[in-house]
Amino acid sequence: MNNLKKLVSVAAVGTLMLGLVACGGNNAPAEEEAVEENAAAEEEVAE
């Protein structure tokens, strides 16, 4: 019974870690692209 609890808890932790990796990605590149797009749009307006 004790081994079953350990197995279930390890499986639960693994599932949660995979969820964090899949959904909790780094958004820095997307933010940088948005800043670059805004800068390009402002340059077009300035011209």
Coordinates of C-alpha atoms in Angstrom, one line a residue, residues 29-45:
P29 CA 10.8 36.4 -27.3
A30 CA 7.1 37.2 -27.9
E31 CA 7.4 40.4 -25.9
E32 CA 10.5 41.4 -27.7
E33 CA 8.8 40.8 -31.1
A34 CA 5.9 43.0 -30.0
V35 CA 8.3 45.8 -28.9
E36 CA 10.1 45.5 -32.3
E37 CA 6.8 45.6 -34.2
N38 CA 5.7 48.7 -32.2
A39 CA 9.0 50.4 -32.9
A40 CA 8.7 49.7 -36.6
A41 CA 5.1 51.0 -36.7
E42 CA 6.2 54.2 -34.9
E43 CA 9.0 54.7 -37.4
E44 CA 6.5 54.4 -40.3
V45 CA 4.2 57.0 -38.7

